[in-house]
Amino acid sequence: MRPLIAGNWKMNGLTPQLAEIEAIATCVAETPPFADILICPPSTLITRAVQVAAGRIAIGGQDCRKEIAGAFTGGISAEMLRDAGASTVIVGHSECRQHYGETNALVAAKAKAAMRAGILAIICIGETKSQRQEGKALSACGDQISGSVPEGITSSANAIGYEPLWAIGTGESATHEEIAEVHAHIRQCLVARFGAEGKKVRILYGGSVDPINAREILALPEVGGVLVGGESLKTADFEAIIKAVSAKA
Ligand code: 13P
């Protein structure tokens, strides 16, 4: 399975940062990695990011509404993201679940909207610190898979992002054992529900991925890529993470 290295810029990025996308696209063109590369900048930059990326890396959105269009001030539909040139949208990121009260059902509807629009959805799940401490990490993730992953999944339309909340932006990545255990569980849940198609869906790990830990994380079983926050804002570090995928080749 070809891994996916995705950068989530969150609410960061103005016009000057387009140069970073261009630099990464150039690096990818010069030394093609054994991976698909995606950057999800804020939606204000998507169209221009697509232009500077020039097909060398993919550009995605960070969220969408479930509706196609309508009276939803400030809302962006999956169709609008696609129209802007996005190939992908992140849905159900823990920051959206936390700050905007998103439920599993809403996340599933957003993932369905992405499938309707013909773009890939990266459906994010992950346990809290207290769920992990109480030994409930696997059941919490299993529940989120059941509730947030819509019917009709296909590997070309969906990926899962496993991002333990306590590992996001903390510098404390999950251990290899924790990542391998949860990824195996996610795979089991996907296969139980979707059969052969569930075997092909990429499962990304996210949470304090950096140039030092990326290579080993990417080499773990059932890790189909990484979802990178903070380090994707630093061009040299993101390039180093991209180069780490040679471990998978
Ligand atoms: P960090 O890489 O900053 O921990 O963020 C991970 C994340 O939330 C990516 O979606």
CSV table of C-alpha atoms and ligand atoms in Angstrom, one decimal:
chain,number,residue,atom,x,y,z
A,1,MET,CA,0.0,0.0,0.0
A,2,ARG,CA,1.4,3.4,-1.0
A,3,PRO,CA,1.6,5.5,2.2
A,4,LEU,CA,0.0,9.0,2.5
A,5,ILE,CA,2.0,11.8,4.1
A,6,ALA,CA,-0.5,14.5,5.0
A,7,GLY,CA,0.1,17.9,6.5
A,8,ASN,CA,-2.7,19.6,8.4
A,9,TRP,CA,-1.9,23.3,8.7
A,10,LYS,CA,-4.9,24.0,10.9
A,11,MET,CA,-5.6,27.8,11.3
A,12,ASN,CA,-2.2,28.8,10.0
A,13,GLY,CA,-1.0,30.2,6.7
A,14,LEU,CA,-1.1,33.4,4.8
A,15,THR,CA,0.0,34.2,1.2
A,16,PRO,CA,3.8,34.1,2.0
A,17,GLN,CA,3.4,30.4,3.1
A,18,LEU,CA,2.5,29.4,-0.4
A,19,ALA,CA,6.2,29.4,-1.0
A,20,GLU,CA,6.5,26.5,1.4
A,21,ILE,CA,4.0,24.5,-0.6
A,22,GLU,CA,6.0,25.3,-3.7
A,23,ALA,CA,9.2,24.2,-2.0
A,24,ILE,CA,7.7,20.9,-0.9
A,25,ALA,CA,6.3,20.3,-4.4
A,26,THR,CA,9.7,21.0,-5.9
A,27,CYS,CA,11.4,18.6,-3.4
A,28,VAL,CA,8.8,15.9,-4.3
A,29,ALA,CA,9.4,16.4,-8.0
A,30,GLU,CA,13.2,16.2,-7.7
A,31,THR,CA,13.2,13.1,-5.4
A,32,PRO,CA,9.9,11.3,-5.9
A,33,PRO,CA,9.1,9.6,-2.6
A,34,PHE,CA,7.3,6.2,-2.3
A,35,ALA,CA,4.2,8.1,-1.0
A,36,ASP,CA,1.4,10.4,-1.9
A,37,ILE,CA,1.9,13.8,-0.4
A,38,LEU,CA,-1.0,16.0,0.7
A,39,ILE,CA,-1.1,19.4,2.3
A,40,CYS,CA,-4.3,20.8,3.9
A,41,PRO,CA,-3.9,24.6,4.2
A,42,PRO,CA,-6.7,26.9,5.4
A,43,SER,CA,-9.4,27.1,2.8
A,44,THR,CA,-8.4,30.7,1.8
A,45,LEU,CA,-5.2,29.3,0.3
A,46,ILE,CA,-6.6,26.2,-1.5
A,47,THR,CA,-6.9,27.5,-5.0
A,48,ARG,CA,-3.6,29.2,-5.0
A,49,ALA,CA,-2.0,26.2,-3.3
A,50,VAL,CA,-3.3,24.0,-6.1
A,51,GLN,CA,-1.7,26.4,-8.6
A,52,VAL,CA,1.8,26.4,-7.0
A,53,ALA,CA,1.6,22.6,-6.3
A,54,ALA,CA,1.1,22.1,-10.1
A,55,GLY,CA,0.0,18.5,-9.6
A,56,ARG,CA,3.2,17.5,-7.8
A,57,ILE,CA,1.5,17.2,-4.4
A,58,ALA,CA,-2.2,17.1,-3.5
A,59,ILE,CA,-4.1,19.8,-1.7
A,60,GLY,CA,-7.0,19.2,0.7
A,61,GLY,CA,-9.4,21.0,3.0
A,62,GLN,CA,-9.6,20.7,6.7
A,63,ASP,CA,-13.4,20.4,7.2
A,64,CYS,CA,-16.6,20.7,5.3
A,65,ARG,CA,-20.3,20.8,5.9
A,66,LYS,CA,-22.6,17.9,5.1
A,67,GLU,CA,-24.9,19.9,2.8
A,68,ILE,CA,-24.2,20.7,-0.8
A,69,ALA,CA,-25.2,24.4,-0.6
A,70,GLY,CA,-27.7,26.6,1.2
A,71,ALA,CA,-28.1,29.1,4.0
A,72,PHE,CA,-25.2,28.2,6.2
A,73,THR,CA,-23.2,31.3,6.6
A,74,GLY,CA,-19.5,30.6,6.7
A,75,GLY,CA,-20.0,27.0,5.6
A,76,ILE,CA,-18.0,25.3,2.9
A,77,SER,CA,-19.3,22.2,1.2
A,78,ALA,CA,-17.3,19.2,-0.1
A,79,GLU,CA,-18.3,20.3,-3.6
A,80,MET,CA,-16.8,23.7,-3.0
A,81,LEU,CA,-13.6,22.2,-1.8
A,82,ARG,CA,-13.5,20.0,-4.9
A,83,ASP,CA,-14.3,23.0,-7.1
A,84,ALA,CA,-11.3,24.9,-5.5
A,85,GLY,CA,-9.1,22.0,-6.5
A,86,ALA,CA,-9.0,20.0,-3.3
A,87,SER,CA,-8.6,16.2,-3.6
A,88,THR,CA,-9.3,15.4,0.0
A,89,VAL,CA,-11.0,16.7,3.2
A,90,ILE,CA,-10.2,15.9,6.8
A,91,VAL,CA,-13.4,15.2,8.8
A,92,GLY,CA,-14.0,14.7,12.5
A,93,HIS,CA,-10.7,16.1,13.6
A,94,SER,CA,-10.7,16.0,17.4
A,95,GLU,CA,-10.4,19.8,17.4
A,96,CYS,CA,-13.7,20.0,15.5
A,97,ARG,CA,-15.3,17.4,17.7
A,98,GLN,CA,-14.1,19.3,20.8
A,99,HIS,CA,-14.6,22.9,19.8
A,100,TYR,CA,-17.6,22.6,17.6
A,101,GLY,CA,-19.4,19.7,19.3
A,102,GLU,CA,-19.3,17.4,16.3
A,103,THR,CA,-20.9,14.0,16.9
A,104,ASN,CA,-20.0,10.7,15.2
A,105,ALA,CA,-23.2,11.0,13.2
A,106,LEU,CA,-22.3,14.4,11.9
A,107,VAL,CA,-18.8,13.2,11.1
A,108,ALA,CA,-20.3,10.2,9.1
A,109,ALA,CA,-22.5,12.7,7.2
A,110,LYS,CA,-19.5,14.8,6.3
A,111,ALA,CA,-17.6,11.7,5.1
A,112,LYS,CA,-20.6,10.8,3.0
A,113,ALA,CA,-20.6,14.4,1.6
A,114,ALA,CA,-17.0,13.9,0.6
A,115,MET,CA,-17.9,10.7,-1.2
A,116,ARG,CA,-20.8,12.5,-2.9
A,117,ALA,CA,-18.4,15.2,-4.1
A,118,GLY,CA,-15.8,12.7,-5.3
A,119,ILE,CA,-13.0,13.6,-2.9
A,120,LEU,CA,-11.2,11.5,-0.3
A,121,ALA,CA,-12.3,11.8,3.3
A,122,ILE,CA,-9.7,11.4,6.1
A,123,ILE,CA,-12.0,10.4,9.0
A,124,CYS,CA,-10.3,11.2,12.3
A,125,ILE,CA,-10.8,9.3,15.5
A,126,GLY,CA,-8.8,8.9,18.7
A,127,GLU,CA,-9.1,8.4,22.5
A,128,THR,CA,-8.6,10.9,25.3
A,129,LYS,CA,-6.0,10.6,27.9
A,130,SER,CA,-8.5,9.4,30.5
A,131,GLN,CA,-9.9,6.8,28.2
A,132,ARG,CA,-6.4,5.4,27.7
A,133,GLN,CA,-5.7,5.5,31.4
A,134,GLU,CA,-8.9,3.6,32.0
A,135,GLY,CA,-8.0,0.9,29.5
A,136,LYS,CA,-10.7,2.0,27.1
A,137,ALA,CA,-8.6,3.2,24.1
A,138,LEU,CA,-9.6,0.3,21.8
A,139,SER,CA,-13.3,0.5,22.7
A,140,ALA,CA,-13.4,4.3,22.3
A,141,CYS,CA,-11.8,4.0,18.9
A,142,GLY,CA,-14.0,1.1,17.9
A,143,ASP,CA,-17.1,3.1,18.8
A,144,GLN,CA,-15.9,6.1,16.8
A,145,ILE,CA,-15.2,3.8,13.8
A,146,SER,CA,-18.8,2.4,14.1
A,147,GLY,CA,-20.3,5.8,14.4
A,148,SER,CA,-18.2,8.0,12.1
A,149,VAL,CA,-17.5,5.8,9.1
A,150,PRO,CA,-20.4,5.7,6.7
A,151,GLU,CA,-21.7,2.8,4.7
A,152,GLY,CA,-20.4,2.3,1.3
A,153,ILE,CA,-16.8,2.8,2.3
A,154,THR,CA,-14.2,2.4,-0.5
A,155,SER,CA,-10.4,2.7,-0.2
A,156,SER,CA,-10.3,5.4,-2.9
A,157,ALA,CA,-12.9,7.5,-1.0
A,158,ASN,CA,-11.8,7.1,2.6
A,159,ALA,CA,-8.9,6.9,5.0
A,160,ILE,CA,-8.9,6.8,8.7
A,161,GLY,CA,-6.7,9.1,10.8
A,162,TYR,CA,-5.9,7.7,14.3
A,163,GLU,CA,-4.9,10.7,16.4
A,164,PRO,CA,-4.9,10.1,20.2
A,165,LEU,CA,-5.9,13.4,21.7
A,166,TRP,CA,-3.2,13.4,24.3
A,167,ALA,CA,-0.5,13.1,21.5
A,168,ILE,CA,-1.7,16.1,19.5
A,169,GLY,CA,0.6,19.1,19.7
A,170,THR,CA,2.2,17.8,23.0
A,171,GLY,CA,5.5,16.4,21.7
A,172,GLU,CA,4.4,13.1,23.2
A,173,SER,CA,3.8,10.7,20.4
A,174,ALA,CA,2.1,7.4,21.1
A,175,THR,CA,4.5,4.4,21.6
A,176,HIS,CA,5.0,1.9,18.8
A,177,GLU,CA,3.1,-0.7,20.8
A,178,GLU,CA,0.1,1.7,21.3
A,179,ILE,CA,0.1,2.6,17.6
A,180,ALA,CA,0.4,-1.0,16.4
A,181,GLU,CA,-2.3,-2.2,18.8
A,182,VAL,CA,-4.9,0.5,17.9
A,183,HIS,CA,-4.1,0.3,14.1
A,184,ALA,CA,-4.6,-3.5,14.3
A,185,HIS,CA,-7.9,-2.9,16.1
A,186,ILE,CA,-9.1,-0.3,13.5
A,187,ARG,CA,-8.2,-2.7,10.7
A,188,GLN,CA,-10.2,-5.5,12.4
A,189,CYS,CA,-13.2,-3.2,12.8
A,190,LEU,CA,-13.0,-2.1,9.1
A,191,VAL,CA,-12.7,-5.7,7.8
A,192,ALA,CA,-15.5,-6.9,10.1
A,193,ARG,CA,-17.8,-4.3,8.6
A,194,PHE,CA,-16.6,-3.9,5.0
A,195,GLY,CA,-14.8,-7.1,4.1
A,196,ALA,CA,-12.2,-6.9,1.4
A,197,GLU,CA,-12.6,-3.1,0.9
A,198,GLY,CA,-11.9,-2.6,4.6
A,199,LYS,CA,-8.5,-4.2,4.1
A,200,LYS,CA,-7.4,-1.5,1.6
A,201,VAL,CA,-8.4,1.6,3.5
A,202,ARG,CA,-5.3,3.6,4.6
A,203,ILE,CA,-5.0,4.1,8.4
A,204,LEU,CA,-2.8,7.2,9.2
A,205,TYR,CA,-1.3,7.9,12.5
A,206,GLY,CA,-1.2,11.5,13.8
A,207,GLY,CA,0.0,13.1,17.0
A,208,SER,CA,3.5,14.6,17.5
A,209,VAL,CA,5.0,13.0,14.3
A,210,ASP,CA,8.4,14.6,13.6
A,211,PRO,CA,11.4,13.9,11.4
A,212,ILE,CA,13.0,11.7,14.1
A,213,ASN,CA,10.0,9.4,14.9
A,214,ALA,CA,8.4,9.3,11.4
A,215,ARG,CA,10.5,6.5,9.9
A,216,GLU,CA,9.8,4.0,12.6
A,217,ILE,CA,6.1,4.9,12.9
A,218,LEU,CA,5.7,4.5,9.1
A,219,ALA,CA,7.3,1.1,9.3
A,220,LEU,CA,4.8,-0.3,11.8
A,221,PRO,CA,2.2,-2.8,10.6
A,222,GLU,CA,-1.1,-1.3,9.4
A,223,VAL,CA,0.4,2.3,9.4
A,224,GLY,CA,-0.6,3.6,6.0
A,225,GLY,CA,0.8,7.1,6.5
A,226,VAL,CA,1.0,10.0,8.9
A,227,LEU,CA,-1.1,13.0,9.6
A,228,VAL,CA,1.3,15.8,10.6
A,229,GLY,CA,0.3,19.0,12.4
A,230,GLY,CA,3.0,21.3,13.8
A,231,GLU,CA,5.9,19.8,11.8
A,232,SER,CA,4.1,20.3,8.5
A,233,LEU,CA,4.4,24.1,9.0
A,234,LYS,CA,8.2,23.8,8.9
A,235,THR,CA,9.3,23.0,5.4
A,236,ALA,CA,12.6,21.3,6.2
A,237,ASP,CA,11.0,19.1,8.8
A,238,PHE,CA,8.1,18.1,6.6
A,239,GLU,CA,10.5,17.3,3.8
A,240,ALA,CA,12.5,15.1,6.3
A,241,ILE,CA,9.3,13.3,7.2
A,242,ILE,CA,8.6,12.7,3.4
A,243,LYS,CA,12.1,11.3,3.0
A,244,ALA,CA,11.5,8.9,5.9
A,245,VAL,CA,9.0,6.9,3.8
A,246,SER,CA,11.8,5.3,2.0
A,247,ALA,CA,11.7,2.9,5.0
A,248,LYS,CA,8.4,1.6,3.5
A,249,ALA,CA,9.8,1.1,0.0
B,1,13P,P1,0.7,17.6,15.8
B,1,13P,O1,1.5,16.9,14.7
B,1,13P,O2,1.0,19.0,15.9
B,1,13P,O3,0.7,16.8,17.0
B,1,13P,O4,-0.9,17.6,15.3
B,1,13P,C1,-1.4,16.4,14.8
B,1,13P,C2,-2.7,16.7,14.2
B,1,13P,O5,-3.7,17.2,14.8
B,1,13P,C3,-2.8,16.5,12.7
B,1,13P,O6,-4.2,16.5,12.3
